[in-house]
Short mmCIF file of C-alpha atoms and ligand atoms in Angstrom, two decimals:
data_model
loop_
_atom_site.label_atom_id
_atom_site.label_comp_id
_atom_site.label_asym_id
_atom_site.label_seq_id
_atom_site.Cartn_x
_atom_site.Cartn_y
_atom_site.Cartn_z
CA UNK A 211 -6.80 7.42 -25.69
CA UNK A 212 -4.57 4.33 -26.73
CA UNK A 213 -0.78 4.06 -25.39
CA UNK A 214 1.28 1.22 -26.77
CA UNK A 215 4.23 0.45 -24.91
CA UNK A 216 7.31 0.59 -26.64
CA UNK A 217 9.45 -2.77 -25.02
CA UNK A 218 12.88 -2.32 -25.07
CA UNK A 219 14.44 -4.71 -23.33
CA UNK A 220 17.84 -4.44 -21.24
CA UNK A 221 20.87 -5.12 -22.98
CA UNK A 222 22.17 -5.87 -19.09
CA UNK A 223 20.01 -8.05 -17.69
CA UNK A 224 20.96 -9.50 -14.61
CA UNK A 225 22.75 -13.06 -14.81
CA UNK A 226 20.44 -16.38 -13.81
CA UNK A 227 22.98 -16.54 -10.86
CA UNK A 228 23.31 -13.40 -9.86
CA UNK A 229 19.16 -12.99 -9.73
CA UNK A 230 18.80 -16.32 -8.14
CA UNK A 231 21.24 -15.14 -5.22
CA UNK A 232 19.22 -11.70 -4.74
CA UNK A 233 15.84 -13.87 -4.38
CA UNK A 234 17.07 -16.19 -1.13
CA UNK A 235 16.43 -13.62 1.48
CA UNK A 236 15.44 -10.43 -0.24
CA UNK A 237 13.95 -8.80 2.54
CA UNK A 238 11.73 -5.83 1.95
CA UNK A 239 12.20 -3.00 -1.16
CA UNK A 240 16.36 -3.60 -1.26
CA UNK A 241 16.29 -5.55 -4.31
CA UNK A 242 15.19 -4.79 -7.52
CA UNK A 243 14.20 -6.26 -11.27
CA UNK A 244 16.12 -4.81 -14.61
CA UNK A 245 13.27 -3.00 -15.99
CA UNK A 246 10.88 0.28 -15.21
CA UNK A 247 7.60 0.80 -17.12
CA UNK A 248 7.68 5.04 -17.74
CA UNK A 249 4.90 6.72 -19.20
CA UNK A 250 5.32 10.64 -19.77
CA UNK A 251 2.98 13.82 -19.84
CA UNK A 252 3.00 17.24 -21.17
CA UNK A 253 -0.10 19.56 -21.91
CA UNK A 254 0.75 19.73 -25.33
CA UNK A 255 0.89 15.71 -26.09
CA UNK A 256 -0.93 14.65 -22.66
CA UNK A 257 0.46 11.09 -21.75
CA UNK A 258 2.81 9.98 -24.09
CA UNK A 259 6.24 7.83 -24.65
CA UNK A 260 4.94 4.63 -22.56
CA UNK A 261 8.27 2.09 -22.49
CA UNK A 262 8.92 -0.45 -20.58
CA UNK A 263 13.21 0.10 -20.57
CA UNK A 264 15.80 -0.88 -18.34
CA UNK A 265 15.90 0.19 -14.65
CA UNK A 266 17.95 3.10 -15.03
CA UNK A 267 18.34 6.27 -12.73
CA UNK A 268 16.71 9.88 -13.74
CA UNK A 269 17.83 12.81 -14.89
CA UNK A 270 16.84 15.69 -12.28
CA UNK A 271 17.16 19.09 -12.94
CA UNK A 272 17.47 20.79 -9.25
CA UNK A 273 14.48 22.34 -9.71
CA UNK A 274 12.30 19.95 -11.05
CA UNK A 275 9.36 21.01 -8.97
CA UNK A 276 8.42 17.26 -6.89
CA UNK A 277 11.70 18.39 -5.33
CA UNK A 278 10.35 21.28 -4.10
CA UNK A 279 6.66 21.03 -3.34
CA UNK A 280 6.14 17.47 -3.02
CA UNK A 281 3.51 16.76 -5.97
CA UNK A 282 3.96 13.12 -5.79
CA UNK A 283 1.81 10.06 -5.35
CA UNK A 284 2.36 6.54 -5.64
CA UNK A 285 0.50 2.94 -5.24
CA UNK A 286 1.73 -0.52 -3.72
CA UNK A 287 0.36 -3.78 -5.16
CA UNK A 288 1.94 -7.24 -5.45
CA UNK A 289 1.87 -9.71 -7.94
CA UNK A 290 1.43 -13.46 -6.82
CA UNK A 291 3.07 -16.65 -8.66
CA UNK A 292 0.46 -19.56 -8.42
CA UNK A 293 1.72 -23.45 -7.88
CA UNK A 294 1.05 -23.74 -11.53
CA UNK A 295 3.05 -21.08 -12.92
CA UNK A 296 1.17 -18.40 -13.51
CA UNK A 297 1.04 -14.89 -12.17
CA UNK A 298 -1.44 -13.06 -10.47
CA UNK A 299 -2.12 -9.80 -9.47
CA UNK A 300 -4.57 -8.76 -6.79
CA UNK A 301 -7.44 -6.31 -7.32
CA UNK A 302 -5.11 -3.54 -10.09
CA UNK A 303 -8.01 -2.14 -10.82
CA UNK A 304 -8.87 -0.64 -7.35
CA UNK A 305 -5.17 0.50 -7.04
CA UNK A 306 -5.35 2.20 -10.56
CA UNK A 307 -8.67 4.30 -9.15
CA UNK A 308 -7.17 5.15 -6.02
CA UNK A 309 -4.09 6.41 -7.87
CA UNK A 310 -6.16 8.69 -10.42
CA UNK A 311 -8.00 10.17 -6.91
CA UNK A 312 -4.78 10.86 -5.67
CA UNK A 313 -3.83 12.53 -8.67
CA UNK A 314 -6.47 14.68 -8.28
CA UNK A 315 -6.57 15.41 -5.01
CA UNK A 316 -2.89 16.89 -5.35
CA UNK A 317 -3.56 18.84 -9.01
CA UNK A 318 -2.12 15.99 -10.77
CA UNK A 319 -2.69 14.71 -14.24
CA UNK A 320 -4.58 11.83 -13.71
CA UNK A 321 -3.49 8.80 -15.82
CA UNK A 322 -5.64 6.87 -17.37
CA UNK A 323 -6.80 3.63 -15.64
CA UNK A 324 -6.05 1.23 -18.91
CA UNK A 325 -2.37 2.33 -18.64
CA UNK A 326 -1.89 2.23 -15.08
CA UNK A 327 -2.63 -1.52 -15.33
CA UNK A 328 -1.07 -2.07 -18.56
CA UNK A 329 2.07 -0.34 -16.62
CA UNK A 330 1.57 -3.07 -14.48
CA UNK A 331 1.14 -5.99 -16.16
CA UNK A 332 4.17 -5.62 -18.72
CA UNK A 333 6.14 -4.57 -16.05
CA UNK A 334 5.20 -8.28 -14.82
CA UNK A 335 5.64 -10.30 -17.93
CA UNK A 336 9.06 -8.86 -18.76
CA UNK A 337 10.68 -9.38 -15.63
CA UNK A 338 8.76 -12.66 -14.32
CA UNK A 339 12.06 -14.12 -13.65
CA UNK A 340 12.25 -12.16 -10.49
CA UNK A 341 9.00 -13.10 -8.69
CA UNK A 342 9.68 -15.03 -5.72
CA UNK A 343 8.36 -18.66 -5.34
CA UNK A 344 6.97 -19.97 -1.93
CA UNK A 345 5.16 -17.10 0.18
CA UNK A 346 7.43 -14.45 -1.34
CA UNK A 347 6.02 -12.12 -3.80
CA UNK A 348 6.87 -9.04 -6.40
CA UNK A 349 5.94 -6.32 -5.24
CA UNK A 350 5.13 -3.43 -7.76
CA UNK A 351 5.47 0.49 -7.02
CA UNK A 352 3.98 2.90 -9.36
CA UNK A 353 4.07 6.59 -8.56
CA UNK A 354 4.06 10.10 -10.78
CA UNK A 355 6.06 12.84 -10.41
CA UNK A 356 6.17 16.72 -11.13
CA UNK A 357 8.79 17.17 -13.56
CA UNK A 358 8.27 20.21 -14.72
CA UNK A 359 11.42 22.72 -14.17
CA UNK A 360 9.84 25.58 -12.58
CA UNK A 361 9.98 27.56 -8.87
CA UNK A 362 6.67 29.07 -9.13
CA UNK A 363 4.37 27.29 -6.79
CA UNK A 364 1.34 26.09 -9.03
CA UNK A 365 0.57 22.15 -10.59
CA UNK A 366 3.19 21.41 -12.93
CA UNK A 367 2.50 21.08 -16.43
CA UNK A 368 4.58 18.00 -16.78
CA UNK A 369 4.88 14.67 -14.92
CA UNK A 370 6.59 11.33 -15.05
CA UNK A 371 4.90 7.81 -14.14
CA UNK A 372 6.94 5.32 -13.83
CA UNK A 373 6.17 1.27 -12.32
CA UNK A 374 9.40 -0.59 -10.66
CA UNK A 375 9.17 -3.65 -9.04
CA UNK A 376 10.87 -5.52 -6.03
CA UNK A 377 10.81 -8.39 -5.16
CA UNK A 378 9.42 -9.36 -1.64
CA UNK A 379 10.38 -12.67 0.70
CA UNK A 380 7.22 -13.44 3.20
CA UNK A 381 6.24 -10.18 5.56
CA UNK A 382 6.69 -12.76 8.55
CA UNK A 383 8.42 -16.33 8.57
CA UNK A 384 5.92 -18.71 10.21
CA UNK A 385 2.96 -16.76 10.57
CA UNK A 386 2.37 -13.33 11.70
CA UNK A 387 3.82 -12.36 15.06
CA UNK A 388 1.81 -9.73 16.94
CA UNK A 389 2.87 -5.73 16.55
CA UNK A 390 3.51 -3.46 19.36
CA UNK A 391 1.34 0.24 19.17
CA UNK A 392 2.80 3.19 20.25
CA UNK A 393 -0.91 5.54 20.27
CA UNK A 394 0.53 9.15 19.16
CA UNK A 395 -0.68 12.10 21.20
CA UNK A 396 1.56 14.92 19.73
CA UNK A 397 1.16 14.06 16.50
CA UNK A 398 -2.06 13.33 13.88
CA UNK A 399 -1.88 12.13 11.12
CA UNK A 400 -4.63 13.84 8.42
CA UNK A 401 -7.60 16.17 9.07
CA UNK A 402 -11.06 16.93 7.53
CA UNK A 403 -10.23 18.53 3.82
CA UNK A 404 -6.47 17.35 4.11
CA UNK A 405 -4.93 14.78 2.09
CA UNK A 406 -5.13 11.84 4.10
CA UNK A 407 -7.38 9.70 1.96
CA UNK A 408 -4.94 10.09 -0.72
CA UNK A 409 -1.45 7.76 -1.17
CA UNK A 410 1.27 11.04 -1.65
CA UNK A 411 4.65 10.94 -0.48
CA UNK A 412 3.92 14.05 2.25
CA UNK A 413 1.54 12.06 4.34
CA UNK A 414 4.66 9.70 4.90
CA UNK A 415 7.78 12.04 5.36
CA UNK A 416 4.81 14.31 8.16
CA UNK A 417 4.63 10.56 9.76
CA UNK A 418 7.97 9.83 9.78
CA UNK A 419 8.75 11.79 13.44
CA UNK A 420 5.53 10.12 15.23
CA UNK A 421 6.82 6.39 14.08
CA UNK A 422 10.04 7.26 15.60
CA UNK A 423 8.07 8.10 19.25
CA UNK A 424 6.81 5.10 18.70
CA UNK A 425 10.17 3.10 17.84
CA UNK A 426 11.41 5.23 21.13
CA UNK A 427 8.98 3.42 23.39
CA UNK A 428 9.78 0.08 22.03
CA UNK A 429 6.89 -0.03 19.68
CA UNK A 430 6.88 -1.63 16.14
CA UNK A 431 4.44 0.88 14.79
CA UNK A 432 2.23 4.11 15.73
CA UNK A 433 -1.32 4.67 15.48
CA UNK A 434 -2.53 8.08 15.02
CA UNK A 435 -5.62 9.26 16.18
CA UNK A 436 -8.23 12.27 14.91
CA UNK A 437 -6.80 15.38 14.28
CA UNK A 438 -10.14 17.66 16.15
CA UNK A 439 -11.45 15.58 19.27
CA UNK A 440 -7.79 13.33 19.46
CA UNK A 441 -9.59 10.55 20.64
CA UNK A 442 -11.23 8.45 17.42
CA UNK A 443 -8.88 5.76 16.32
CA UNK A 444 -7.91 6.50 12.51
CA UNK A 445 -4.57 4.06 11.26
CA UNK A 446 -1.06 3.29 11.42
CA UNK A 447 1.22 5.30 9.50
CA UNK A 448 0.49 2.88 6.58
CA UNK A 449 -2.38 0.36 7.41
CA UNK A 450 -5.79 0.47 8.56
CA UNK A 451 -7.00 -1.30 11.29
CA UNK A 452 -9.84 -3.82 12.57
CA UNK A 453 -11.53 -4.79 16.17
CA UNK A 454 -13.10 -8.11 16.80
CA UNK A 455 -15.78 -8.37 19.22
CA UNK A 456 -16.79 -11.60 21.21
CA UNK A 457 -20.08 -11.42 19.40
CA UNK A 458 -18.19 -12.05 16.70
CA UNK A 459 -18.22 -8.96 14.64
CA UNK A 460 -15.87 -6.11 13.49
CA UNK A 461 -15.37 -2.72 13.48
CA UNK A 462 -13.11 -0.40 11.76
CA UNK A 463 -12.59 3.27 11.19
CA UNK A 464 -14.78 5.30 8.72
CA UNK A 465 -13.26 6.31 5.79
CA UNK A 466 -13.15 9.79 5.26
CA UNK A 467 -9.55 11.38 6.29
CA UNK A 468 -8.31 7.71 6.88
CA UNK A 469 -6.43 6.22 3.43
CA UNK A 470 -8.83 3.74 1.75
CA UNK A 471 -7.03 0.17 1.84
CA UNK A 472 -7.78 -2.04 -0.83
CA UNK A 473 -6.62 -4.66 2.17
CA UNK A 474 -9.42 -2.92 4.27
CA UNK A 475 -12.25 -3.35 1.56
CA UNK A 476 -11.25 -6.81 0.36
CA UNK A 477 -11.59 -8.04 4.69
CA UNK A 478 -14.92 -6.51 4.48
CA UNK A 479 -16.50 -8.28 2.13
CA UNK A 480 -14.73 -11.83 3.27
CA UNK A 481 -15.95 -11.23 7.01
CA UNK A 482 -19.34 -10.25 5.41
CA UNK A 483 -19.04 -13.24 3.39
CA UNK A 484 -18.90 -15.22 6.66
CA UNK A 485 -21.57 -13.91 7.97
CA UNK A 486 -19.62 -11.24 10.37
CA UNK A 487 -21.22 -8.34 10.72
CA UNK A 488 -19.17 -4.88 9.93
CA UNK A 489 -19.75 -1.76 10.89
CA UNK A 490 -17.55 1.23 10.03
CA UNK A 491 -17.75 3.46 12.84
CA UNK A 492 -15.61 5.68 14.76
CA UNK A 493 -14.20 4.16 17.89
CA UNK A 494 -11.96 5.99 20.49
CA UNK A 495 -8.99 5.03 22.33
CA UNK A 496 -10.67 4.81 25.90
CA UNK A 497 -13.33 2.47 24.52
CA UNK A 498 -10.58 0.45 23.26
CA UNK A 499 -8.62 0.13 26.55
CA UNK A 500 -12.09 -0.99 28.45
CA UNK A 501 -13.28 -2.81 25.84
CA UNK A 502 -9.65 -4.99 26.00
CA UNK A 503 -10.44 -5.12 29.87
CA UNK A 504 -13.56 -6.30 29.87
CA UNK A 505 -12.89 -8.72 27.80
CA UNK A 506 -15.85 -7.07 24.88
CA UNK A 507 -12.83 -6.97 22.43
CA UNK A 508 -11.29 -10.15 21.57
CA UNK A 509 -8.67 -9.11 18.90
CA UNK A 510 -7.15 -6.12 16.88
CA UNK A 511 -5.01 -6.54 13.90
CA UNK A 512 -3.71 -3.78 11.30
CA UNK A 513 -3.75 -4.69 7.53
CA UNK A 514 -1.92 -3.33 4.26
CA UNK A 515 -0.91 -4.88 1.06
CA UNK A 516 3.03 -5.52 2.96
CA UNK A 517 2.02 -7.59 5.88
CA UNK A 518 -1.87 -8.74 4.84
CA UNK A 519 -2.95 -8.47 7.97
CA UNK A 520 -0.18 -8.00 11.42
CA UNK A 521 -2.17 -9.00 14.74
CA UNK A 522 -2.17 -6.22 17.43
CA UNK A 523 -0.56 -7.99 20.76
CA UNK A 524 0.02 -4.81 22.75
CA UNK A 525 -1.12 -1.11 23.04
CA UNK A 526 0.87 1.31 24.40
CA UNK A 527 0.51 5.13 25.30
CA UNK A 528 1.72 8.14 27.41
CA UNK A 529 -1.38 7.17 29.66
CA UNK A 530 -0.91 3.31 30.19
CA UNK A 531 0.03 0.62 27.99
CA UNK A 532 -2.75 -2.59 27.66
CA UNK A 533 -3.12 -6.45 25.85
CA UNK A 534 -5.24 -7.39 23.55
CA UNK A 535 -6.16 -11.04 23.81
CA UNK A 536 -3.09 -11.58 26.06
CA UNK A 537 -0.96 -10.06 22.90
CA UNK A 538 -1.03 -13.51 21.24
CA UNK A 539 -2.13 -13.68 17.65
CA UNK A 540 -6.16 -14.16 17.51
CA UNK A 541 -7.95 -16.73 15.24
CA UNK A 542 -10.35 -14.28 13.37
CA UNK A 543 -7.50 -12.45 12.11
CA UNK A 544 -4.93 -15.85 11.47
CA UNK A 545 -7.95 -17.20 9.28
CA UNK A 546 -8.75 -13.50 7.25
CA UNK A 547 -5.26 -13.47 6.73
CA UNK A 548 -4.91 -17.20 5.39
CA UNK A 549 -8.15 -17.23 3.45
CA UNK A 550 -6.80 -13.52 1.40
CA UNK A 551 -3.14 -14.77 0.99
CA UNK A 552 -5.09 -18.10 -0.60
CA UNK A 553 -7.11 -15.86 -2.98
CA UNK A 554 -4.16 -13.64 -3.91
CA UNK A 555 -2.08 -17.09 -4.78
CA UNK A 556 -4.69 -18.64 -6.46
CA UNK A 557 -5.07 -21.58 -3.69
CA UNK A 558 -8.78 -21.29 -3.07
CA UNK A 559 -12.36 -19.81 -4.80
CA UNK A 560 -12.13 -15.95 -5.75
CA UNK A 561 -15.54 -15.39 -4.99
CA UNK A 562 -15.84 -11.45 -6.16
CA UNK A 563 -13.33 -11.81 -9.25
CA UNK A 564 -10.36 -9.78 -6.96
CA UNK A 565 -7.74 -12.05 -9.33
CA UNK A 566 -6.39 -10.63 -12.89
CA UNK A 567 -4.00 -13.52 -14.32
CA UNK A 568 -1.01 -11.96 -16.01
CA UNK A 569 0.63 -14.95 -16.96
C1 PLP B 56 -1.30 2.08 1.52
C2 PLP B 56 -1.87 2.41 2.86
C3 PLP B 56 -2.77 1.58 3.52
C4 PLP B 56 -3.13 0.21 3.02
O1 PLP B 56 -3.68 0.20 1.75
P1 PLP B 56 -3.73 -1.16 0.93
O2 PLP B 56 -4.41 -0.78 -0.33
O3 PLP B 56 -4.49 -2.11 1.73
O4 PLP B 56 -2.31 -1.58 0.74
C5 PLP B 56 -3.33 2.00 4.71
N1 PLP B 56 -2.99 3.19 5.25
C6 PLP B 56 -2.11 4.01 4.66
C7 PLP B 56 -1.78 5.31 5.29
C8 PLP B 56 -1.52 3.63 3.45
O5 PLP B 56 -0.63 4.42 2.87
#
C-alpha cells in the first residue's frame, strides 16, 4: 500500500515572534507546533486521507467508542537538531513496530510502518521552525484512536492516527538530578497476558492513583512491582529501569509484562558495546535494599525517551526507605546518558545506524 500525504499548510501559522517566545522555557507537552499529520481508516478503504493540516481540534461524537472503552495507543519519540542544521530523529523505526504491536494487542488496525514514519518525518519538515536549539528537543506524539460511533463493545471498524508535536526544553538543567522512588505495594502495574508490554492510554490512567502514593510520600515517581509474587522489580509508571553492580555490570527487568523501551534496548547494546555485561533478569525489592547495603549495587537509574536516563538517589517504601550510592548521581549512568544524548544530536559515532536524518 502507498499513502501520499496531502500537505496543506496553515493559513495561521504562528508569527516568528510569537513562536520564538513559546521556545524560551517551554517546559514539557504545554506548547505546541501549527500542524498535525492525520491518517484515517475504514474497512471499506483501509488507511486512507493521510494530510499533514493545521493543528486543529476534533470533531467527537459522544459516543465515538475510544471514549468509552479506551481503544487507544500512542508512541513518544523526539526529533534532535544537530550543530549543523539538520534534524534527526532517533531509532522511528523501532517506535513504528512497537506501535503496530500495540495495535494489535488492543484489536487495532495496525498502520503500516512506512506511514507511521512518513507521519513522522513530514510532520518534522513542515514545522522545523519549532524545534528547540541547545539541549531542547521536539518531541513527537503519534497515537490512533477508535472513532467509530458505536456502544456495542467490540474493535471498532474505524480509527484515526494522527502525529502532533511539542516542543521540549532539556528534561533537567545542568545534568540530571537524582529521582526519589516511592515502591507501590497496593498497586501493580501489568500482569502475565495483560497489556503491559503495549503503549495504550489505560496502562496510564490505572497508574495514575499509585504515582499519586508516591507524590504523597514525597516521591518523584513510583515503581511498581510484579503483579503474582509482588516482589520482582518491573518499572516506573513510564520508564524502565537499570542496576549497576561494582563488578561493573547491569541488570534490568525481563521483558515480558514490562513495556519494551526503545531507551532500554538502545543502553543495552552501548553498555555491551563497552564491554559491560547485561543480563535481563528478574530482581526483587529485598535484593535491592541489601544489595544497596552492602555496597554490591553501586547505582540505579530509570530511562525513557523524556528524561534519557534520571539517576535513582533514594528508595522509599511502606517497609523502610534506603540510598543508592549516597543518592548522588553515579558515573555509569552520567556517561550512558551523555554518550546516547551525543548519538541522538549527532555529536559522536552512531555505531548501529540508530540516526534517520530528516533534514
Ligand atoms: C514509553 C515507556 C517507557 C520507555 O520507552 P522508550 O521507548 O524508552 O521511551 C517505559 N515504560 C513505560 C511504561 C512506557 O510507557
Amino acid at each position: 500500500m502507498s499513502l501520499k500525504f496531502d500537505i496543506q499548510p496553515s493559513s495561521k501559522a504562528t508569527p516568528e515572534k510569537e513562536r520564538a517566545a513559546k521556545l524560551v522555557d517551554p517546559g514539557f507537552g504545554r506548547v505546541f507546533t501549527d500542524h498535525m499529520a492525520i491518517v484515517r481508516y475504514n474497512q471499506g478503504k483501509g488507511w486512507h486521507g493521510a494530510r499533514i493540516e493545521a493543528r486543529s481540534h476534533f470533531p467527537l461524537d459522544p459516543a465515538l467508542a475510544v471514549l468509552h472503552y479506551a481503544q487507544e495507543i500512542f508512541e513518544g519519540l523526539k526529533a534532535y537538531k544537530r550543530d549543523d542544521g539538520g534534524v534527526n530523529l532517533f531509532r522511528p523505526d523501532a517506535n513504528a513496530r512497537r506501535f503496530w504491536n500495540s495495535a494489535e494487542r488492543m484489536a487495532m488496525a495496525p498502520l503500516p510502518e512506512h506511514v507511521f514514519i512518513e507521519a513522522v518525518e513530514q510532520l518534522v519538515r513542515i514545522d522545523r521552525a519549532w524545534i528547540p536549539g541547545g539541549e531542547g528537543s521536539l518531541y513527537l506524539r503519534p497515537f490512533m484512536i477508535a472513532s467509530e460511533v458505536f456502544l456495542g463493545v467490540k474493535p471498532s471498524s474505524e480509527y484515526v492516527f494522527t502525529v502532533i508535536a511539542s516542543p521540549v526544553g532539556s528534561y533537567f538543567k545542568g545534568g540530571p538530578a537524582p529521582v526519589s522512588i516511592w515502591v507501590s505495594e497496593n498497586y501493580t502495574r501489568a500482569a502475565i497476558g495483560g497489556t503491559g508490554a503495549v503503549k495504550c492510554g489505560g496502562n496510564y490512567a490505572a497508574s495514575l492513583r499509585a504515582q499519586a502514593e508516591a507524590i504523597e510520600h514525597g516521591c518523584d515517581q513510583v515503581v511498581f512491582l510484579d503483579a503474582v509474587e509482588r516482589r520482582y522489580i518491573e518499572e516506573l509508571g513510564g520508564m524502565n529501569v537499570f542496576f549497576v553492580f561494582a563488578d561493573g555490570s547491569l541488570a534490568t527487568p525481563p521483558l515480558g509484562t514490562i513495556l519494551p523501551g526503545i531507551t532500554r534496548d538502545s543502553i543495552i547494546a552501548l553498555a555491551k558495546d563497552a564491554g559491560r555485561p547485561v543480563r535481563e533478569e528478574p530482581y526483587t525489592v529485598e535484593q535491592w535494599r541489601a544489595d544497596a547495603a552492602s555496597g554490591k549495587l553501586k547505582e540505579a537509574f530509570a530511562c525513557g525517551t523524556a528524561a534519557v536516563i534520571s539517576p535513582i538517589g533514594q528508595v522509599r517504601s511502606a517497609s523502610g526507605d534506603f540510598l543508592i550510592g549516597g543518592g548522588a548521581a553515579g558515573p555509569v549512568a552520567t556517561g550512558l546518558r551523555k554518550q546516547l544524548v551525543d548519538i541522538q544530536y549527532g555529536r559522536t559515532n552512531d555505531p548501529h545506524n540508530w540516526i534517520r536524518k530528516v533534514l
